[in-house]
C-alpha positions as a LaTeX table, in Angstrom:
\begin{tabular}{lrrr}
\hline
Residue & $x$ (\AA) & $y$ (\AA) & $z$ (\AA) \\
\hline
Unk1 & 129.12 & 90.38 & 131.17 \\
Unk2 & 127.12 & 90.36 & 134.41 \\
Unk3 & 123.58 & 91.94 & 134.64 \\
Unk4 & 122.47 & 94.35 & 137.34 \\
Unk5 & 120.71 & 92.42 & 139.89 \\
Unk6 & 117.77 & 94.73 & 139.12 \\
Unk7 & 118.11 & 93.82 & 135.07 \\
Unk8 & 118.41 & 90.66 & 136.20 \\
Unk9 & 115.62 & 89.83 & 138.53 \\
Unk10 & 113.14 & 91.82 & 135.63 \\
Unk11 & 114.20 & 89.48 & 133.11 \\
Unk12 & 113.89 & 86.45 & 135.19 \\
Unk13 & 110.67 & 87.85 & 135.58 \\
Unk14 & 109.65 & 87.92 & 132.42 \\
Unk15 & 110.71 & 85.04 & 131.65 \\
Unk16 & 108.44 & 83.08 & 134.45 \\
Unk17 & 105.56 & 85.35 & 133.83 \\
Unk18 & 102.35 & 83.83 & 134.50 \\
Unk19 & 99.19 & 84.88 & 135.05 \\
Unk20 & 98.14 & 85.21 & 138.88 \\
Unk21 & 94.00 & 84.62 & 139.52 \\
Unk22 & 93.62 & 88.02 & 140.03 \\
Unk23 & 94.68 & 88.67 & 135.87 \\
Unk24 & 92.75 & 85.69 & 134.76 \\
Unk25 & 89.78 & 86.97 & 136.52 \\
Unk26 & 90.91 & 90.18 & 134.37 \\
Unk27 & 91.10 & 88.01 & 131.29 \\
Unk28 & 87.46 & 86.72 & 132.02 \\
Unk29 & 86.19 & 89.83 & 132.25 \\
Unk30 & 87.48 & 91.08 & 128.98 \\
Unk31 & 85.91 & 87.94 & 127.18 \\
Unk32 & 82.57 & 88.79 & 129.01 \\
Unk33 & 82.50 & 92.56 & 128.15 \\
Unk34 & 83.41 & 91.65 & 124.49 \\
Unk35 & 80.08 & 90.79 & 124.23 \\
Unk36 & 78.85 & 93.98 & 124.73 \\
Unk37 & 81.01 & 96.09 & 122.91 \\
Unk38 & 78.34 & 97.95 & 120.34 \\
Unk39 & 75.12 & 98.04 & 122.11 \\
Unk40 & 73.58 & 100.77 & 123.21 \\
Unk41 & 74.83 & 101.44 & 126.83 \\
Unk42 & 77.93 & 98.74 & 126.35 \\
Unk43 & 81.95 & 99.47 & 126.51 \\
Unk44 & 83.95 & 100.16 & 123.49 \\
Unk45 & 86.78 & 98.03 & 122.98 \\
Unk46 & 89.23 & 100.80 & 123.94 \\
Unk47 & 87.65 & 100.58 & 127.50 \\
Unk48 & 87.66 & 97.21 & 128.15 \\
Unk49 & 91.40 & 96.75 & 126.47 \\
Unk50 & 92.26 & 100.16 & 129.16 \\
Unk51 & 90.65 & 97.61 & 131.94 \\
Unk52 & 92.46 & 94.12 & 130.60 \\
Unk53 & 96.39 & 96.53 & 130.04 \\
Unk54 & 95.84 & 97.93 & 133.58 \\
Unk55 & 95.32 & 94.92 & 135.23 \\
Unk56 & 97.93 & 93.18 & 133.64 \\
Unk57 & 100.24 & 95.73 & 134.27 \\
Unk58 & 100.60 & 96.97 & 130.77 \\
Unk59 & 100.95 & 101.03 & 132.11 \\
Unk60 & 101.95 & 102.20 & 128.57 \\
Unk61 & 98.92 & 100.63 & 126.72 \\
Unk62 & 96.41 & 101.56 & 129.04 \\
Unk63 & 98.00 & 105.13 & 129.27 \\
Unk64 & 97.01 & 105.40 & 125.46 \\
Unk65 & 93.24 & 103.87 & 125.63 \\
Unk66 & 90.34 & 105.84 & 126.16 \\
Unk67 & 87.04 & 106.08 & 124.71 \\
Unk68 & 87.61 & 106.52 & 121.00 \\
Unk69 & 91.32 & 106.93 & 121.63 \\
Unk70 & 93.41 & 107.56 & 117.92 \\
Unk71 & 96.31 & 105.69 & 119.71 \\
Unk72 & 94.45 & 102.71 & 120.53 \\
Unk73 & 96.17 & 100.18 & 117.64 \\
Unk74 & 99.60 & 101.34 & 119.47 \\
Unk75 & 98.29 & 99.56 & 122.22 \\
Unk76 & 96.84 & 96.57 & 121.01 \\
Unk77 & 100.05 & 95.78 & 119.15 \\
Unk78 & 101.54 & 95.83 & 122.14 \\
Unk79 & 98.89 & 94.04 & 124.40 \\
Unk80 & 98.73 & 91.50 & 121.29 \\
Unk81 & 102.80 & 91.02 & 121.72 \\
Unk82 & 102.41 & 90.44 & 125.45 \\
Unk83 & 99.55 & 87.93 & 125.30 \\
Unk84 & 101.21 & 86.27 & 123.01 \\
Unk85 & 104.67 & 86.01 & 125.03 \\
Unk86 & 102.39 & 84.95 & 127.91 \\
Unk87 & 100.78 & 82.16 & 126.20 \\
Unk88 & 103.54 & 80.76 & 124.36 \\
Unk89 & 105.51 & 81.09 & 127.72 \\
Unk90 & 106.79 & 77.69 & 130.02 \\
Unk91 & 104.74 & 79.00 & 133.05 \\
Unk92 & 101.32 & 79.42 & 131.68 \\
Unk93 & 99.21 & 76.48 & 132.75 \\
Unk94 & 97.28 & 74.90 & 130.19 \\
Unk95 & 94.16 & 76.53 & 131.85 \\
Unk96 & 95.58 & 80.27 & 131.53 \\
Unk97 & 96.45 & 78.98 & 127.70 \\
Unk98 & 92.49 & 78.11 & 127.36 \\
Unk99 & 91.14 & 81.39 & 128.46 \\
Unk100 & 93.83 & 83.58 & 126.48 \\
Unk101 & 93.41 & 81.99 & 123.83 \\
Unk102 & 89.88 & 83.60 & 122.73 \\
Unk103 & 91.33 & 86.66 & 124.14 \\
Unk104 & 94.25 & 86.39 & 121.45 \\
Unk105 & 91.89 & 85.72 & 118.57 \\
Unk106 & 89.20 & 88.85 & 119.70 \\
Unk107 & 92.71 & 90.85 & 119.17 \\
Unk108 & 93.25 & 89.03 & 115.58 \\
Unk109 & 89.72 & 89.17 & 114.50 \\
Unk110 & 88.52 & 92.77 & 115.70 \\
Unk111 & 91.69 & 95.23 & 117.15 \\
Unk112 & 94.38 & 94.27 & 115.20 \\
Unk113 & 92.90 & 95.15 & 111.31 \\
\hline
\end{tabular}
């Protein structure tokens, strides 16, 4: 069976998918701003996730976080499958595989429970 060359250039895609500096400088972020979630004038984690899922692309999971959004697990399950599937994938450097990591476990630890 052959693919539609639109099919088939999104799941070549997907299957290179790395992360460009522009989305680790996203990733960054997201590490720094989890240390403010909680205090008095900080994010909450459904703002910064919004921030991380837009930059990354993720339309559908940043669609569903807002400020005390009841959707928000929705999205992190499916931000959580995606960073996964990037840092497991052939194409992430060892470097992008450093910073998600921590990124990964903050999803583990505190969104995912």
């Amino acid at each position: 069976m052959k693919l539609p060359l639109s099919l088939a250039v999104l799941t070549f895609s997907l299957l290179v998918w790395a992360l460009t500096p522009e989305e680790m400088s996203a990733v960054e972020q997201f590490l720094s701003s989890t240390k403010q979630v909680g205090s008095e004038n900080g994010p909450t984690n459904e703002e910064i996730a919004h921030d991380l899922a837009a930059a990354l692309g993720l339309h559908n999971s940043a669609r569903l976080l807002y400020k005390y959004s009841p959707d928000a697990h929705a999205a992190y399950d499916e931000m959580y499958d995606t960073l996964l599937f990037i840092y497991t994938g052939s194409f992430t450097t060892q470097a992008q595989k450093k910073a998600l990591k921590p990124v990964i476990q903050y999803f583990e630890h505190t969104l995912l429970h």
